[in-house]
Coordinates of C-alpha atoms in Angstrom, one line a residue:
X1 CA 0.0 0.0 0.0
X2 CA 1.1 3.3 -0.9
X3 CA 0.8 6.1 1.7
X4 CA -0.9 9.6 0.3
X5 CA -2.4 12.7 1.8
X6 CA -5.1 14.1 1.6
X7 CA -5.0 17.7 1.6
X8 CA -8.2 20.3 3.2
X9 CA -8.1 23.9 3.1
X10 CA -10.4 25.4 5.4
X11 CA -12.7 28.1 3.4
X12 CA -14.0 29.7 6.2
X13 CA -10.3 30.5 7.6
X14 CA -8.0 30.9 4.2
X15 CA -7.7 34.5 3.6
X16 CA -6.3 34.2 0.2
X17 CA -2.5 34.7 1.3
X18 CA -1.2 32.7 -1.4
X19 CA 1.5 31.3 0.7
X20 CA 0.6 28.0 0.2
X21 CA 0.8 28.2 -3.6
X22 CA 4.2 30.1 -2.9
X23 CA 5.5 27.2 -1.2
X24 CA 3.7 23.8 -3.0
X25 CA 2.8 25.4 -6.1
X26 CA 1.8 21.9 -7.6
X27 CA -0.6 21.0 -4.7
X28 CA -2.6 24.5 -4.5
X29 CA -4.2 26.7 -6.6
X30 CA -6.4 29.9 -6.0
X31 CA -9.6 30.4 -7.1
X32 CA -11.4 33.1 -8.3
X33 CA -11.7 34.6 -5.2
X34 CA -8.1 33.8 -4.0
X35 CA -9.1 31.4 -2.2
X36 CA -6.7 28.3 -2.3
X37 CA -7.7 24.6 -3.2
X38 CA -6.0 21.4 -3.0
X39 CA -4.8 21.1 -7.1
X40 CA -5.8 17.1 -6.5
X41 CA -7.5 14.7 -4.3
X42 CA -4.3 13.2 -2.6
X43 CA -0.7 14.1 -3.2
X44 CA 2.4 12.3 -2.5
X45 CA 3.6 13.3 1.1
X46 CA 6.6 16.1 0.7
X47 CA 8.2 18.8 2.5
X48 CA 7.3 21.4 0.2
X49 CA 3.6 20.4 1.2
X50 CA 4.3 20.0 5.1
X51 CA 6.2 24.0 5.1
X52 CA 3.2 25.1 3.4
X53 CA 0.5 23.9 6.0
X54 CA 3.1 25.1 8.9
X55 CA 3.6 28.5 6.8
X56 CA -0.4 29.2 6.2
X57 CA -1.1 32.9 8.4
X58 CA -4.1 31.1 9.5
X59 CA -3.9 27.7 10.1
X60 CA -6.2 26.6 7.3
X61 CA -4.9 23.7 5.7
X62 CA -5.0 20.3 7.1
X63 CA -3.4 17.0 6.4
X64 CA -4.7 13.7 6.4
X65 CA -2.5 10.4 5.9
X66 CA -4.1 7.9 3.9
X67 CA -3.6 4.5 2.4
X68 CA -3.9 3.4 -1.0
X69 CA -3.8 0.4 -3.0
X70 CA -2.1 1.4 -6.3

């Protein structure tokens, strides 16, 4: 089994910083209304990911590990 995670931003808290994008560019994107998104379902566990959850000015994004057959 390979090990994933499974990324959350918190709409109500992400002020549209864009730190995370900064930091992971290919695991977040901002919408329309700069507010940032997970760019897929479940990423490949890196640091670039892990800075950019510890970096967010609010504390919006979460990470989840999860296990998947591949």
């Amino acid at each position: 089994m390979t090990r994933y995670w499974r990324l959350d931003v918190d709409q109500d808290r992400c002020i549209g910083s864009g730190q995370c994008t900064a930091t992971a560019p290919g695991s977040f994107e901002l919408d329309d209304d700069r507010l940032a998104h997970p760019s897929e379902a479940l990423v490949e566990p890196s640091e670039d990911v892990r800075s950019a959850a510890h970096l967010c000015p609010v504390a919006a994004i979460t990470i989840d590990e999860v296990a998947a057959e591949h």
